[in-house]
Coordinates of C-alpha atoms in Angstrom, one line a residue:
X180 CA -179.4 56.8 57.4
X181 CA -178.8 58.8 60.5
X182 CA -176.7 55.9 61.7
X183 CA -174.5 56.4 58.5
X184 CA -174.1 59.9 59.1
X185 CA -173.2 59.4 62.6
X186 CA -170.4 57.2 61.2
X187 CA -169.3 59.9 58.8
X188 CA -168.7 62.6 61.5
X189 CA -167.0 60.0 63.7
X190 CA -164.5 59.1 61.1
X191 CA -164.2 63.0 60.2
X192 CA -163.7 63.7 63.8
X193 CA -160.5 61.7 64.1
X194 CA -158.7 63.5 61.2
X195 CA -159.1 67.1 63.0
X196 CA -156.0 66.4 65.0
X197 CA -153.7 64.7 62.5
X198 CA -150.8 66.6 61.8
X199 CA -150.4 65.3 58.3
X200 CA -154.1 66.8 57.2
X201 CA -153.7 70.4 55.8
X202 CA -156.6 73.0 56.2
X203 CA -157.9 71.2 59.2
X204 CA -160.0 74.2 59.9
X205 CA -162.4 72.8 56.9
X206 CA -163.2 69.6 59.2
X207 CA -164.3 71.9 61.5
X208 CA -166.6 73.5 59.1
X209 CA -167.7 70.2 57.6
X210 CA -168.7 69.1 61.2
X211 CA -170.5 72.2 62.2
X212 CA -172.7 72.6 59.0
X213 CA -173.4 68.9 58.8
X214 CA -177.2 69.7 59.5
X215 CA -177.5 72.1 57.0
X216 CA -175.5 70.1 54.4
X217 CA -177.9 67.1 55.1
X218 CA -181.2 69.0 55.0
X219 CA -180.2 70.4 51.5
X220 CA -179.2 66.9 50.3
X221 CA -182.6 65.1 51.0
X222 CA -184.1 67.9 48.2
X223 CA -182.3 66.5 45.9
X224 CA -183.4 64.5 42.5
X225 CA -180.9 61.4 42.9
X226 CA -181.8 58.0 42.3
X227 CA -179.8 54.7 42.3
X228 CA -177.8 54.2 39.4
X229 CA -177.2 57.8 38.6
X230 CA -173.9 59.4 37.6
X231 CA -173.2 62.3 40.3
X232 CA -170.9 64.8 40.5
X233 CA -169.4 66.7 43.5
X234 CA -167.5 69.8 42.4
X235 CA -165.1 71.5 44.2
X236 CA -165.4 68.1 46.6
X237 CA -162.8 69.0 49.1
X238 CA -162.2 66.2 51.7
X239 CA -165.5 64.5 50.7
X240 CA -168.0 66.1 52.9
X241 CA -171.0 66.1 50.8
X242 CA -169.7 63.0 48.6
X243 CA -169.6 60.8 51.4
X244 CA -173.2 62.1 52.7
X245 CA -174.5 61.2 49.1
X246 CA -172.5 57.8 49.1
X247 CA -174.2 56.8 52.5
X248 CA -177.8 57.3 50.9
X249 CA -177.5 56.1 47.4
X250 CA -176.1 53.3 45.3
X251 CA -174.9 55.9 42.4
X252 CA -171.6 56.5 40.7
X253 CA -169.8 59.1 42.2
X254 CA -167.1 61.5 41.2
X255 CA -165.4 64.0 43.6
X256 CA -163.6 66.8 41.6
X257 CA -161.2 68.9 43.4
X258 CA -158.4 71.3 41.8
X259 CA -156.2 70.2 45.1
X260 CA -154.5 66.9 44.9
X261 CA -153.8 67.1 48.6
X262 CA -157.4 67.4 49.7
X263 CA -158.2 64.4 47.6
X264 CA -155.7 62.3 49.0
X265 CA -157.3 63.1 52.4
X266 CA -160.6 62.1 50.8
X267 CA -159.3 58.9 49.8
X268 CA -158.3 57.8 53.2
X269 CA -161.8 59.1 54.5
X270 CA -163.3 56.8 52.0
X271 CA -161.4 53.9 53.0
X272 CA -162.3 54.4 56.5
X273 CA -165.9 54.6 56.0
X274 CA -166.0 51.7 53.8
X275 CA -164.6 49.7 56.6
X276 CA -167.1 50.9 59.0
X277 CA -170.0 50.4 56.7
X278 CA -170.9 53.7 56.0
X279 CA -171.1 53.4 52.1
X280 CA -174.2 52.4 50.9
X281 CA -173.7 49.1 48.7
X282 CA -173.2 49.2 45.1
X283 CA -172.0 53.0 45.4
X284 CA -168.9 53.3 43.4
X285 CA -166.7 56.7 44.1
X286 CA -163.7 58.3 42.0
X287 CA -161.6 61.1 42.8
X288 CA -160.4 63.5 40.1
X289 CA -157.9 66.4 40.1
X290 CA -159.7 69.3 37.9
X291 CA -160.7 72.8 37.7
X292 CA -164.7 73.8 37.8
X293 CA -163.6 76.2 35.0
X294 CA -162.7 73.6 32.7
X295 CA -164.0 69.8 34.3
X296 CA -162.2 67.0 33.0
X297 CA -165.2 65.4 31.8
X298 CA -166.9 64.8 28.5
X299 CA -170.2 66.4 27.4
X300 CA -173.7 65.0 28.6
X301 CA -171.6 62.7 31.3
X302 CA -173.7 63.5 34.5
X303 CA -177.2 63.3 35.9
X304 CA -176.6 65.5 38.6
X305 CA -173.8 67.9 39.5
X306 CA -173.6 69.5 43.0
X307 CA -171.3 72.1 44.6
X308 CA -171.0 73.5 47.8
X309 CA -169.0 76.4 49.2
X310 CA -167.2 76.6 46.0
X311 CA -168.6 79.6 43.8
X312 CA -167.6 82.1 46.6
X313 CA -164.4 81.4 45.9
X314 CA -164.4 81.5 41.9
X315 CA -162.9 84.2 39.8
X316 CA -165.0 83.2 36.7
X317 CA -168.4 81.6 38.1
X318 CA -170.0 82.3 34.8
X319 CA -167.3 79.9 33.2
X320 CA -168.1 77.0 36.0
X321 CA -171.7 77.3 35.4
X322 CA -171.3 76.7 31.8
X323 CA -169.2 74.1 32.4
X324 CA -171.7 72.4 34.4
X325 CA -174.6 73.0 31.7
X326 CA -171.8 71.2 29.6
X327 CA -171.3 67.9 31.7
X328 CA -174.7 67.6 32.2
X329 CA -176.8 65.2 30.4
X330 CA -180.3 66.7 28.9
X331 CA -182.5 66.9 31.8
X332 CA -180.2 66.7 34.3
X333 CA -180.1 68.6 37.3
X334 CA -177.6 70.6 39.5
X335 CA -177.9 71.9 42.9
X336 CA -175.3 74.9 43.9
X337 CA -175.1 75.6 47.6
X338 CA -173.4 78.4 49.2
X339 CA -173.0 81.5 51.6
X340 CA -174.3 84.8 51.8
X341 CA -172.8 87.2 54.7
X342 CA -176.2 88.9 54.7
X343 CA -177.5 85.4 56.0
X344 CA -175.3 85.7 59.5
X345 CA -175.8 87.6 62.6
X346 CA -174.3 86.9 65.9
X347 CA -175.3 88.7 69.4
X348 CA -173.1 89.8 71.1
X349 CA -170.5 90.3 68.1
X350 CA -167.3 88.6 69.1
X351 CA -165.0 91.6 68.5
X352 CA -161.8 89.7 68.2
X353 CA -163.7 87.3 66.0
X354 CA -165.2 89.8 64.1
X355 CA -161.6 91.6 63.4
X356 CA -160.3 88.4 61.8
X357 CA -163.3 87.2 59.7
X358 CA -163.2 90.8 58.3
X359 CA -159.9 90.5 57.3
X360 CA -160.1 87.2 55.7
X361 CA -163.5 88.3 53.8
X362 CA -161.4 91.4 52.7
X363 CA -158.3 88.9 51.3
X364 CA -161.2 86.5 49.6
X365 CA -162.6 89.9 48.0
X366 CA -158.9 90.8 46.7
X367 CA -158.6 87.4 45.1
X368 CA -161.6 87.4 43.1
X369 CA -164.0 86.0 45.5
X370 CA -167.6 87.0 46.8
X371 CA -169.0 86.8 50.0
X372 CA -172.4 87.3 48.9
X373 CA -172.5 84.4 46.2
X374 CA -176.0 82.7 47.5
X375 CA -178.2 85.5 46.5
X376 CA -176.7 85.1 42.8
X377 CA -176.6 81.5 42.2
X378 CA -180.1 81.6 40.6
X379 CA -179.1 84.2 38.2
X380 CA -176.0 82.7 37.3
X381 CA -177.5 79.1 36.4
X382 CA -180.3 80.6 34.5
X383 CA -178.1 83.0 32.5
X384 CA -176.2 79.8 31.3
X385 CA -179.6 78.2 29.9
X386 CA -180.7 76.0 32.9
X387 CA -184.4 76.1 34.4
X388 CA -184.2 77.1 37.9
X389 CA -186.7 74.5 39.9
X390 CA -186.0 75.7 43.4
X391 CA -184.5 77.8 45.4
X392 CA -184.6 77.6 49.2
X393 CA -182.4 79.1 52.5
X394 CA -181.4 76.9 55.3
X395 CA -180.7 78.4 58.2
X396 CA -179.0 76.9 61.4
X397 CA -179.0 78.9 64.7
X398 CA -177.3 78.1 68.2
X399 CA -177.2 79.8 71.6
X400 CA -173.8 78.8 73.6
X401 CA -173.8 80.0 77.4
X402 CA -170.5 78.3 77.7
X403 CA -168.9 78.7 74.3
X404 CA -166.4 76.2 73.2
X405 CA -162.9 76.9 71.9
X406 CA -163.8 75.2 68.5
X407 CA -165.0 78.4 66.8
X408 CA -161.9 80.6 67.8
X409 CA -159.5 77.7 67.2
X410 CA -160.9 77.2 63.8
X411 CA -160.7 81.1 62.9
X412 CA -157.1 80.7 64.0
X413 CA -156.2 78.0 61.7
X414 CA -157.8 79.9 58.9
X415 CA -155.5 83.3 60.0
X416 CA -152.5 81.4 60.3
X417 CA -153.3 79.4 56.8
X418 CA -153.6 83.0 55.2
X419 CA -151.1 84.7 57.0
X420 CA -148.8 85.4 53.8
X421 CA -151.6 86.7 51.8
X422 CA -152.9 88.9 54.3
X423 CA -149.8 90.5 55.0
X424 CA -148.6 90.8 51.0
X425 CA -152.1 92.5 50.2
X426 CA -151.6 94.9 52.9
X427 CA -154.7 93.6 54.7
X428 CA -153.0 93.3 58.0
X429 CA -149.6 94.2 59.3
X430 CA -147.1 91.4 60.7
X431 CA -147.7 93.2 64.2
X432 CA -151.4 93.0 63.6
X433 CA -151.4 89.5 62.5
X434 CA -149.5 88.6 65.9
X435 CA -151.8 90.6 67.7
X436 CA -155.1 88.8 66.4
X437 CA -153.7 85.6 66.7
X438 CA -152.6 86.1 70.3
X439 CA -156.2 87.7 71.0
X440 CA -157.9 84.5 69.5
X441 CA -155.8 82.2 71.8
X442 CA -156.0 84.4 75.1
X443 CA -159.0 86.3 75.3
X444 CA -162.3 84.8 76.9
X445 CA -165.5 84.3 74.8
X446 CA -168.9 85.5 76.2
X447 CA -172.2 83.7 75.7
X448 CA -173.6 84.4 72.3
X449 CA -176.5 83.6 69.8
X450 CA -175.3 82.7 66.3
X451 CA -177.5 82.2 63.0
X452 CA -175.9 81.2 59.9
X453 CA -177.8 80.2 56.6
X454 CA -177.0 78.6 53.0
X455 CA -178.7 79.3 50.0
X456 CA -179.7 76.2 47.7
X457 CA -180.8 76.5 44.1
X458 CA -181.5 73.5 42.2
X459 CA -182.0 73.7 38.4
X460 CA -182.4 71.7 35.3
X461 CA -180.7 71.3 32.0
X462 CA -183.6 71.3 28.9
X463 CA -184.1 67.9 27.8

């Protein structure tokens, strides 16, 4: 399957430079965190013929990894029709490249995690990655997962927790941008410490927690690439209006940060980031 994953990464890379693809920093993130995503994927109880949901699928990173491994019925759900349009294009490219498992069917649905466009007892497995940190009502989303799972069905939630990230030496420019983006996310009802809360959310909705684990990824770069800075710059530009309107930064501060991200040199750095994954089961 490593060959299929390489094809997925190669196809995703072709979308990084496309001007008609919004939020391209998500593709950078998809490529940078592929190893963690796939390590979690191999722990999931997925078998051929199952009905599998990817909630908050975005451009389809996790959807396509599952599609490369299993002949299942996949549904990618996201509230952004624009993201789903890109996912459909990527799917077309991947099928042409032979990276989708024979017998795997994929459909894409526009929908909200807190009101899934699916009937009760519909799916064998539901997965969601990097979604719950953005939700204003994560309890409602977990109740929806419980509703759409078949009795005995499994879910796996994966998310970050800022306490599991560290860097040395700290890049002061990147740190200032990350702090501003984190404050905006919190202002909008998000939670940068969601990873530690996933198990409690699932248990509180009536699901039995089967497994919890943390998957780390560490890296040391003597000659850092510009990719991390450029990804931050894209995020900063995307959230410019929100940052200024909420008073988190001023217009002058925004312009200074954007300029520094582009101009100031990066230093050698060690970084470590980890994701929390929780697998839970709906009672039979």
